[in-house]
PDB file of C-alpha atoms in Angstrom:
ATOM      1  CA  MET A   1      25.660-137.803 -80.667  1.00  0.00           C
ATOM      2  CA  THR A   2      25.874-135.004 -83.193  1.00  0.00           C
ATOM      3  CA  THR A   3      24.015-135.761 -86.409  1.00  0.00           C
ATOM      4  CA  THR A   4      25.954-135.165 -89.591  1.00  0.00           C
ATOM      5  CA  LYS A   5      24.689-134.901 -93.133  1.00  0.00           C
ATOM      6  CA  ALA A   6      27.438-136.826 -94.842  1.00  0.00           C
ATOM      7  CA  ASP A   7      29.507-139.907 -94.184  1.00  0.00           C
ATOM      8  CA  PRO A   8      32.799-138.809 -92.576  1.00  0.00           C
ATOM      9  CA  THR A   9      34.649-141.192 -94.866  1.00  0.00           C
ATOM     10  CA  ALA A  10      33.730-139.091 -97.878  1.00  0.00           C
ATOM     11  CA  ASP A  11      36.489-136.852 -99.196  1.00  0.00           C
ATOM     12  CA  GLY A  12      34.200-134.092-100.372  1.00  0.00           C
ATOM     13  CA  ARG A  13      33.800-135.332-103.937  1.00  0.00           C
ATOM     14  CA  ASP A  14      30.455-136.396-105.370  1.00  0.00           C
ATOM     15  CA  ALA A  15      30.352-140.198-105.042  1.00  0.00           C
ATOM     16  CA  VAL A  16      27.591-140.486-107.624  1.00  0.00           C
ATOM     17  CA  GLY A  17      29.383-139.284-110.725  1.00  0.00           C
ATOM     18  CA  PRO A  18      28.262-136.913-113.485  1.00  0.00           C
ATOM     19  CA  LEU A  19      24.608-136.278-114.177  1.00  0.00           C
ATOM     20  CA  GLU A  20      22.914-137.794-117.182  1.00  0.00           C
ATOM     21  CA  PRO A  21      22.739-135.506-120.246  1.00  0.00           C
ATOM     22  CA  GLY A  22      19.994-132.971-119.756  1.00  0.00           C
ATOM     23  CA  ALA A  23      19.533-133.724-116.077  1.00  0.00           C
ATOM     24  CA  THR A  24      20.059-131.203-113.293  1.00  0.00           C
ATOM     25  CA  ALA A  25      19.962-131.340-109.548  1.00  0.00           C
ATOM     26  CA  GLU A  26      16.565-129.658-109.777  1.00  0.00           C
ATOM     27  CA  SER A  27      15.170-131.832-112.571  1.00  0.00           C
ATOM     28  CA  GLY A  28      13.219-134.165-110.304  1.00  0.00           C
ATOM     29  CA  ALA A  29      13.037-137.750-109.093  1.00  0.00           C
ATOM     30  CA  PRO A  30      15.323-139.608-111.506  1.00  0.00           C
ATOM     31  CA  THR A  31      18.459-137.714-110.423  1.00  0.00           C
ATOM     32  CA  GLY A  32      17.504-137.826-106.768  1.00  0.00           C
ATOM     33  CA  THR A  33      16.761-141.537-106.937  1.00  0.00           C
ATOM     34  CA  ARG A  34      20.078-142.225-108.591  1.00  0.00           C
ATOM     35  CA  ARG A  35      21.938-140.323-105.914  1.00  0.00           C
ATOM     36  CA  GLU A  36      20.020-142.028-103.142  1.00  0.00           C
ATOM     37  CA  GLN A  37      20.749-145.461-104.582  1.00  0.00           C
ATOM     38  CA  ALA A  38      24.448-144.717-104.944  1.00  0.00           C
ATOM     39  CA  PHE A  39      24.679-143.354-101.404  1.00  0.00           C
ATOM     40  CA  ALA A  40      22.747-146.319 -99.990  1.00  0.00           C
ATOM     41  CA  ALA A  41      25.015-148.791-101.794  1.00  0.00           C
ATOM     42  CA  ARG A  42      28.149-147.035-100.573  1.00  0.00           C
ATOM     43  CA  ARG A  43      26.881-146.866 -97.002  1.00  0.00           C
ATOM     44  CA  ALA A  44      25.856-150.533 -97.029  1.00  0.00           C
ATOM     45  CA  GLY A  45      29.353-151.432 -98.186  1.00  0.00           C
ATOM     46  CA  THR A  46      30.928-149.357 -95.437  1.00  0.00           C
ATOM     47  CA  ARG A  47      28.652-150.877 -92.791  1.00  0.00           C
ATOM     48  CA  GLN A  48      29.571-154.376 -93.907  1.00  0.00           C
ATOM     49  CA  GLN A  49      33.295-153.546 -93.828  1.00  0.00           C
ATOM     50  CA  ILE A  50      32.898-152.352 -90.250  1.00  0.00           C
ATOM     51  CA  ILE A  51      30.863-155.399 -89.217  1.00  0.00           C
ATOM     52  CA  ASP A  52      33.339-157.830 -90.805  1.00  0.00           C
ATOM     53  CA  ALA A  53      36.253-156.119 -89.056  1.00  0.00           C
ATOM     54  CA  ALA A  54      34.448-156.141 -85.702  1.00  0.00           C
ATOM     55  CA  VAL A  55      33.562-159.832 -85.966  1.00  0.00           C
ATOM     56  CA  SER A  56      37.152-160.784 -86.761  1.00  0.00           C
ATOM     57  CA  LEU A  57      38.655-158.672 -83.973  1.00  0.00           C
ATOM     58  CA  ILE A  58      36.138-159.549 -81.268  1.00  0.00           C
ATOM     59  CA  ALA A  59      36.353-163.254 -82.098  1.00  0.00           C
ATOM     60  CA  ASP A  60      40.124-163.032 -81.639  1.00  0.00           C
ATOM     61  CA  GLN A  61      40.492-160.744 -78.623  1.00  0.00           C
ATOM     62  CA  GLY A  62      37.068-160.282 -77.069  1.00  0.00           C
ATOM     63  CA  PHE A  63      34.573-157.440 -76.925  1.00  0.00           C
ATOM     64  CA  THR A  64      36.137-155.490 -74.060  1.00  0.00           C
ATOM     65  CA  ALA A  65      39.647-155.558 -75.531  1.00  0.00           C
ATOM     66  CA  THR A  66      38.469-154.359 -78.941  1.00  0.00           C
ATOM     67  CA  SER A  67      38.213-150.585 -79.342  1.00  0.00           C
ATOM     68  CA  VAL A  68      36.418-148.489 -81.924  1.00  0.00           C
ATOM     69  CA  ASP A  69      39.857-147.378 -83.116  1.00  0.00           C
ATOM     70  CA  ASP A  70      40.772-151.026 -83.693  1.00  0.00           C
ATOM     71  CA  ILE A  71      37.591-151.646 -85.669  1.00  0.00           C
ATOM     72  CA  ALA A  72      38.016-148.529 -87.793  1.00  0.00           C
ATOM     73  CA  SER A  73      41.633-149.366 -88.567  1.00  0.00           C
ATOM     74  CA  ALA A  74      40.839-152.965 -89.531  1.00  0.00           C
ATOM     75  CA  ALA A  75      37.898-151.832 -91.668  1.00  0.00           C
ATOM     76  CA  GLY A  76      39.976-149.170 -93.414  1.00  0.00           C
ATOM     77  CA  VAL A  77      37.604-146.343 -92.495  1.00  0.00           C
ATOM     78  CA  ALA A  78      37.753-143.242 -90.342  1.00  0.00           C
ATOM     79  CA  LYS A  79      36.767-143.629 -86.695  1.00  0.00           C
ATOM     80  CA  GLY A  80      33.955-141.163 -87.290  1.00  0.00           C
ATOM     81  CA  SER A  81      32.473-143.515 -89.852  1.00  0.00           C
ATOM     82  CA  VAL A  82      31.940-146.187 -87.194  1.00  0.00           C
ATOM     83  CA  TYR A  83      29.952-143.737 -85.081  1.00  0.00           C
ATOM     84  CA  TYR A  84      28.119-142.378 -88.125  1.00  0.00           C
ATOM     85  CA  ASN A  85      26.939-145.832 -89.172  1.00  0.00           C
ATOM     86  CA  PHE A  86      26.335-147.425 -85.774  1.00  0.00           C
ATOM     87  CA  GLY A  87      26.579-144.957 -82.910  1.00  0.00           C
ATOM     88  CA  SER A  88      28.684-147.148 -80.597  1.00  0.00           C
ATOM     89  CA  LYS A  89      30.817-150.281 -80.373  1.00  0.00           C
ATOM     90  CA  SER A  90      27.880-152.113 -78.805  1.00  0.00           C
ATOM     91  CA  ASP A  91      25.702-151.185 -81.774  1.00  0.00           C
ATOM     92  CA  VAL A  92      28.314-152.595 -84.166  1.00  0.00           C
ATOM     93  CA  PHE A  93      28.413-155.854 -82.235  1.00  0.00           C
ATOM     94  CA  GLU A  94      24.633-156.087 -82.014  1.00  0.00           C
ATOM     95  CA  ALA A  95      24.379-155.596 -85.782  1.00  0.00           C
ATOM     96  CA  ALA A  96      27.034-158.257 -86.338  1.00  0.00           C
ATOM     97  CA  LEU A  97      25.253-160.790 -84.141  1.00  0.00           C
ATOM     98  CA  ALA A  98      21.805-160.008 -85.515  1.00  0.00           C
ATOM     99  CA  GLY A  99      22.992-160.165 -89.128  1.00  0.00           C
ATOM    100  CA  GLY A 100      24.823-163.441 -88.630  1.00  0.00           C
ATOM    101  CA  LEU A 101      21.921-165.035 -86.801  1.00  0.00           C
ATOM    102  CA  GLU A 102      19.521-163.892 -89.501  1.00  0.00           C
ATOM    103  CA  ARG A 103      21.763-165.503 -92.121  1.00  0.00           C
ATOM    104  CA  LEU A 104      21.814-168.683 -90.050  1.00  0.00           C
ATOM    105  CA  THR A 105      18.029-168.620 -89.703  1.00  0.00           C
ATOM    106  CA  LEU A 106      17.525-168.440 -93.458  1.00  0.00           C
ATOM    107  CA  THR A 107      20.049-171.232 -94.026  1.00  0.00           C
ATOM    108  CA  LEU A 108      18.385-173.536 -91.504  1.00  0.00           C
ATOM    109  CA  GLU A 109      14.955-172.779 -92.890  1.00  0.00           C
ATOM    110  CA  SER A 110      16.140-173.829 -96.333  1.00  0.00           C
ATOM    111  CA  ALA A 111      17.909-176.932 -94.999  1.00  0.00           C
ATOM    112  CA  ARG A 112      14.858-178.443 -93.353  1.00  0.00           C
ATOM    113  CA  ALA A 113      12.379-177.630 -96.135  1.00  0.00           C
ATOM    114  CA  ASP A 114      10.102-180.619 -96.861  1.00  0.00           C
ATOM    115  CA  LEU A 115      11.912-182.767 -94.288  1.00  0.00           C
ATOM    116  CA  HIS A 116      10.485-184.123 -91.049  1.00  0.00           C
ATOM    117  CA  GLY A 117      11.605-185.668 -87.789  1.00  0.00           C
ATOM    118  CA  LYS A 118      15.101-187.118 -87.689  1.00  0.00           C
ATOM    119  CA  ALA A 119      15.724-186.342 -91.356  1.00  0.00           C
ATOM    120  CA  ALA A 120      15.032-182.675 -90.659  1.00  0.00           C
ATOM    121  CA  LEU A 121      17.172-182.752 -87.527  1.00  0.00           C
ATOM    122  CA  ALA A 122      20.102-184.291 -89.412  1.00  0.00           C
ATOM    123  CA  ALA A 123      19.788-181.648 -92.140  1.00  0.00           C
ATOM    124  CA  LEU A 124      19.767-178.873 -89.532  1.00  0.00           C
ATOM    125  CA  ILE A 125      22.885-180.259 -87.847  1.00  0.00           C
ATOM    126  CA  ALA A 126      24.709-180.545 -91.165  1.00  0.00           C
ATOM    127  CA  SER A 127      23.656-177.024 -92.137  1.00  0.00           C
ATOM    128  CA  LEU A 128      24.891-175.545 -88.862  1.00  0.00           C
ATOM    129  CA  LEU A 129      28.239-177.300 -89.239  1.00  0.00           C
ATOM    130  CA  GLU A 130      28.531-175.915 -92.779  1.00  0.00           C
ATOM    131  CA  GLN A 131      27.853-172.415 -91.460  1.00  0.00           C
ATOM    132  CA  ILE A 132      30.472-172.833 -88.742  1.00  0.00           C
ATOM    133  CA  ARG A 133      33.011-173.875 -91.372  1.00  0.00           C
ATOM    134  CA  ALA A 134      32.064-170.977 -93.668  1.00  0.00           C
ATOM    135  CA  HIS A 135      31.969-168.325 -90.902  1.00  0.00           C
ATOM    136  CA  PRO A 136      34.335-169.452 -88.120  1.00  0.00           C
ATOM    137  CA  ASP A 137      34.743-166.021 -86.515  1.00  0.00           C
ATOM    138  CA  PHE A 138      31.001-165.555 -86.247  1.00  0.00           C
ATOM    139  CA  ALA A 139      30.677-169.070 -84.819  1.00  0.00           C
ATOM    140  CA  LYS A 140      33.074-168.111 -82.020  1.00  0.00           C
ATOM    141  CA  LEU A 141      30.977-165.037 -81.219  1.00  0.00           C
ATOM    142  CA  LEU A 142      27.819-167.117 -81.342  1.00  0.00           C
ATOM    143  CA  ALA A 143      29.204-169.628 -78.860  1.00  0.00           C
ATOM    144  CA  ALA A 144      30.231-166.818 -76.523  1.00  0.00           C
ATOM    145  CA  GLU A 145      27.102-164.685 -76.734  1.00  0.00           C
ATOM    146  CA  VAL A 146      24.020-166.660 -77.706  1.00  0.00           C
ATOM    147  CA  PHE A 147      23.536-168.102 -74.204  1.00  0.00           C
ATOM    148  CA  ARG A 148      24.676-164.987 -72.327  1.00  0.00           C
ATOM    149  CA  VAL A 149      22.284-162.686 -70.477  1.00  0.00           C
ATOM    150  CA  GLY A 150      22.536-159.099 -69.279  1.00  0.00           C
ATOM    151  CA  ARG A 151      24.061-157.668 -72.445  1.00  0.00           C
ATOM    152  CA  GLU A 152      22.792-154.503 -74.157  1.00  0.00           C
ATOM    153  CA  TRP A 153      21.971-156.527 -77.246  1.00  0.00           C
ATOM    154  CA  GLN A 154      20.330-159.411 -75.383  1.00  0.00           C
ATOM    155  CA  GLU A 155      16.783-158.673 -76.527  1.00  0.00           C
ATOM    156  CA  THR A 156      17.721-158.501 -80.198  1.00  0.00           C
ATOM    157  CA  VAL A 157      19.827-161.648 -80.060  1.00  0.00           C
ATOM    158  CA  GLY A 158      17.275-163.451 -77.892  1.00  0.00           C
ATOM    159  CA  HIS A 159      14.494-163.154 -80.450  1.00  0.00           C
ATOM    160  CA  ILE A 160      16.639-164.521 -83.273  1.00  0.00           C
ATOM    161  CA  ARG A 161      18.142-167.218 -81.041  1.00  0.00           C
ATOM    162  CA  ALA A 162      14.630-168.422 -80.262  1.00  0.00           C
ATOM    163  CA  ARG A 163      13.870-168.662 -83.986  1.00  0.00           C
ATOM    164  CA  VAL A 164      17.036-170.674 -84.621  1.00  0.00           C
ATOM    165  CA  ILE A 165      16.380-173.163 -81.824  1.00  0.00           C
ATOM    166  CA  GLU A 166      12.741-173.491 -82.852  1.00  0.00           C
ATOM    167  CA  PHE A 167      13.852-175.253 -86.046  1.00  0.00           C
ATOM    168  CA  TYR A 168      15.385-177.995 -83.901  1.00  0.00           C
ATOM    169  CA  ALA A 169      12.383-178.045 -81.578  1.00  0.00           C
ATOM    170  CA  ALA A 170       9.955-178.455 -84.483  1.00  0.00           C
ATOM    171  CA  ALA A 171      11.856-181.483 -85.776  1.00  0.00           C
ATOM    172  CA  LEU A 172      12.045-183.011 -82.290  1.00  0.00           C
ATOM    173  CA  ARG A 173       8.316-182.516 -81.674  1.00  0.00           C
ATOM    174  CA  GLU A 174       7.640-184.637 -84.730  1.00  0.00           C
ATOM    175  CA  GLU A 175       9.614-187.425 -83.063  1.00  0.00           C
ATOM    176  CA  ARG A 176       8.109-186.799 -79.617  1.00  0.00           C
ATOM    177  CA  PRO A 177       4.555-185.504 -80.049  1.00  0.00           C
ATOM    178  CA  GLY A 178       3.288-183.688 -76.966  1.00  0.00           C
ATOM    179  CA  ALA A 179       6.661-183.628 -75.225  1.00  0.00           C
ATOM    180  CA  ASP A 180       8.409-180.505 -73.957  1.00  0.00           C
ATOM    181  CA  VAL A 181      11.476-180.483 -76.213  1.00  0.00           C
ATOM    182  CA  SER A 182      12.683-176.925 -75.571  1.00  0.00           C
ATOM    183  CA  LEU A 183      15.691-177.957 -73.485  1.00  0.00           C
ATOM    184  CA  LEU A 184      16.536-180.853 -75.771  1.00  0.00           C
ATOM    185  CA  ALA A 185      16.424-178.569 -78.827  1.00  0.00           C
ATOM    186  CA  ALA A 186      18.789-176.085 -77.187  1.00  0.00           C
ATOM    187  CA  SER A 187      21.072-178.980 -76.223  1.00  0.00           C
ATOM    188  CA  VAL A 188      21.271-180.302 -79.792  1.00  0.00           C
ATOM    189  CA  PHE A 189      21.970-176.806 -81.110  1.00  0.00           C
ATOM    190  CA  GLY A 190      24.627-176.170 -78.451  1.00  0.00           C
ATOM    191  CA  ALA A 191      26.288-179.556 -78.926  1.00  0.00           C
ATOM    192  CA  THR A 192      26.537-178.985 -82.677  1.00  0.00           C
ATOM    193  CA  LEU A 193      28.011-175.533 -82.165  1.00  0.00           C
ATOM    194  CA  VAL A 194      30.629-176.789 -79.686  1.00  0.00           C
ATOM    195  CA  ALA A 195      31.508-179.786 -81.860  1.00  0.00           C
ATOM    196  CA  GLY A 196      31.972-177.515 -84.862  1.00  0.00           C
ATOM    197  CA  LEU A 197      34.300-175.198 -82.965  1.00  0.00           C
ATOM    198  CA  GLU A 198      36.239-178.136 -81.516  1.00  0.00           C
ATOM    199  CA  TRP A 199      36.722-179.328 -85.087  1.00  0.00           C
ATOM    200  CA  LEU A 200      37.891-175.992 -86.464  1.00  0.00           C
ATOM    201  CA  VAL A 201      40.120-174.961 -83.580  1.00  0.00           C
ATOM    202  CA  PHE A 202      41.563-178.187 -82.202  1.00  0.00           C
ATOM    203  CA  GLN A 203      40.910-180.965 -84.718  1.00  0.00           C
ATOM    204  CA  PRO A 204      40.992-179.332 -88.176  1.00  0.00           C
ATOM    205  CA  GLU A 205      42.424-182.485 -89.743  1.00  0.00           C
ATOM    206  CA  ARG A 206      39.044-184.213 -89.460  1.00  0.00           C
ATOM    207  CA  GLU A 207      36.737-184.423 -92.467  1.00  0.00           C
ATOM    208  CA  PHE A 208      33.312-182.791 -92.436  1.00  0.00           C
ATOM    209  CA  ASP A 209      31.514-186.137 -92.680  1.00  0.00           C
ATOM    210  CA  GLU A 210      33.411-187.415 -89.656  1.00  0.00           C
ATOM    211  CA  VAL A 211      32.330-184.442 -87.555  1.00  0.00           C
ATOM    212  CA  LEU A 212      28.743-184.738 -88.757  1.00  0.00           C
ATOM    213  CA  ALA A 213      28.673-188.448 -87.897  1.00  0.00           C
ATOM    214  CA  ALA A 214      29.904-187.717 -84.377  1.00  0.00           C
ATOM    215  CA  VAL A 215      27.108-185.226 -83.743  1.00  0.00           C
ATOM    216  CA  LEU A 216      24.462-187.452 -85.334  1.00  0.00           C
ATOM    217  CA  GLU A 217      25.534-190.233 -82.977  1.00  0.00           C
ATOM    218  CA  LEU A 218      24.411-188.015 -80.103  1.00  0.00           C
ATOM    219  CA  ILE A 219      20.852-187.967 -81.397  1.00  0.00           C
ATOM    220  CA  ALA A 220      20.693-191.609 -82.451  1.00  0.00           C
ATOM    221  CA  GLY A 221      18.587-192.565 -79.458  1.00  0.00           C
ATOM    222  CA  LEU A 222      16.022-189.809 -79.795  1.00  0.00           C
TER     223      LEU A 222
END
């Protein structure tokens, strides 16, 4: 891929704005820092636009059926900007999965803080259902990809997936000291994910508490 020095979405104008009085392009760090911060903020915004568009499209029509042209159009950027920021469609999707899983990891970590055993497990289930409701397109991607192997992004997703499921495993180990709970933890995570998608797609009339109660019933005997 040819390396460029500027974002192809730029129209040639300085995105930073006028210099401060007395400052010049050669006057040192303050001007350079200001330009770098402005460029970084603009690029971060563009990257997020692209990721959001990719998540929505791929959740609706699948990875193979979604083209870079589709993503660029939905994001409102030039096609070259997708390649400038990510390099390929696979890189966009990997960034989308990794970013969403990282967000989920932080949310689950916060949910189970200072809780133990079944109380922690219930909090984790509720938190995952909340995330599914807040980010339904990402939840669809998660259900499709988190248990898949042989993808280009499998290593990246695998590491974060392991962190997510470990929250459930830690809570289960407190209920079953010494037991191998790895499969059970993955089962609780997967059951919650499927129940959340069933709720959003096929039974949206149900209340959150009703869905949560149904999933909690699955773990009542643990």
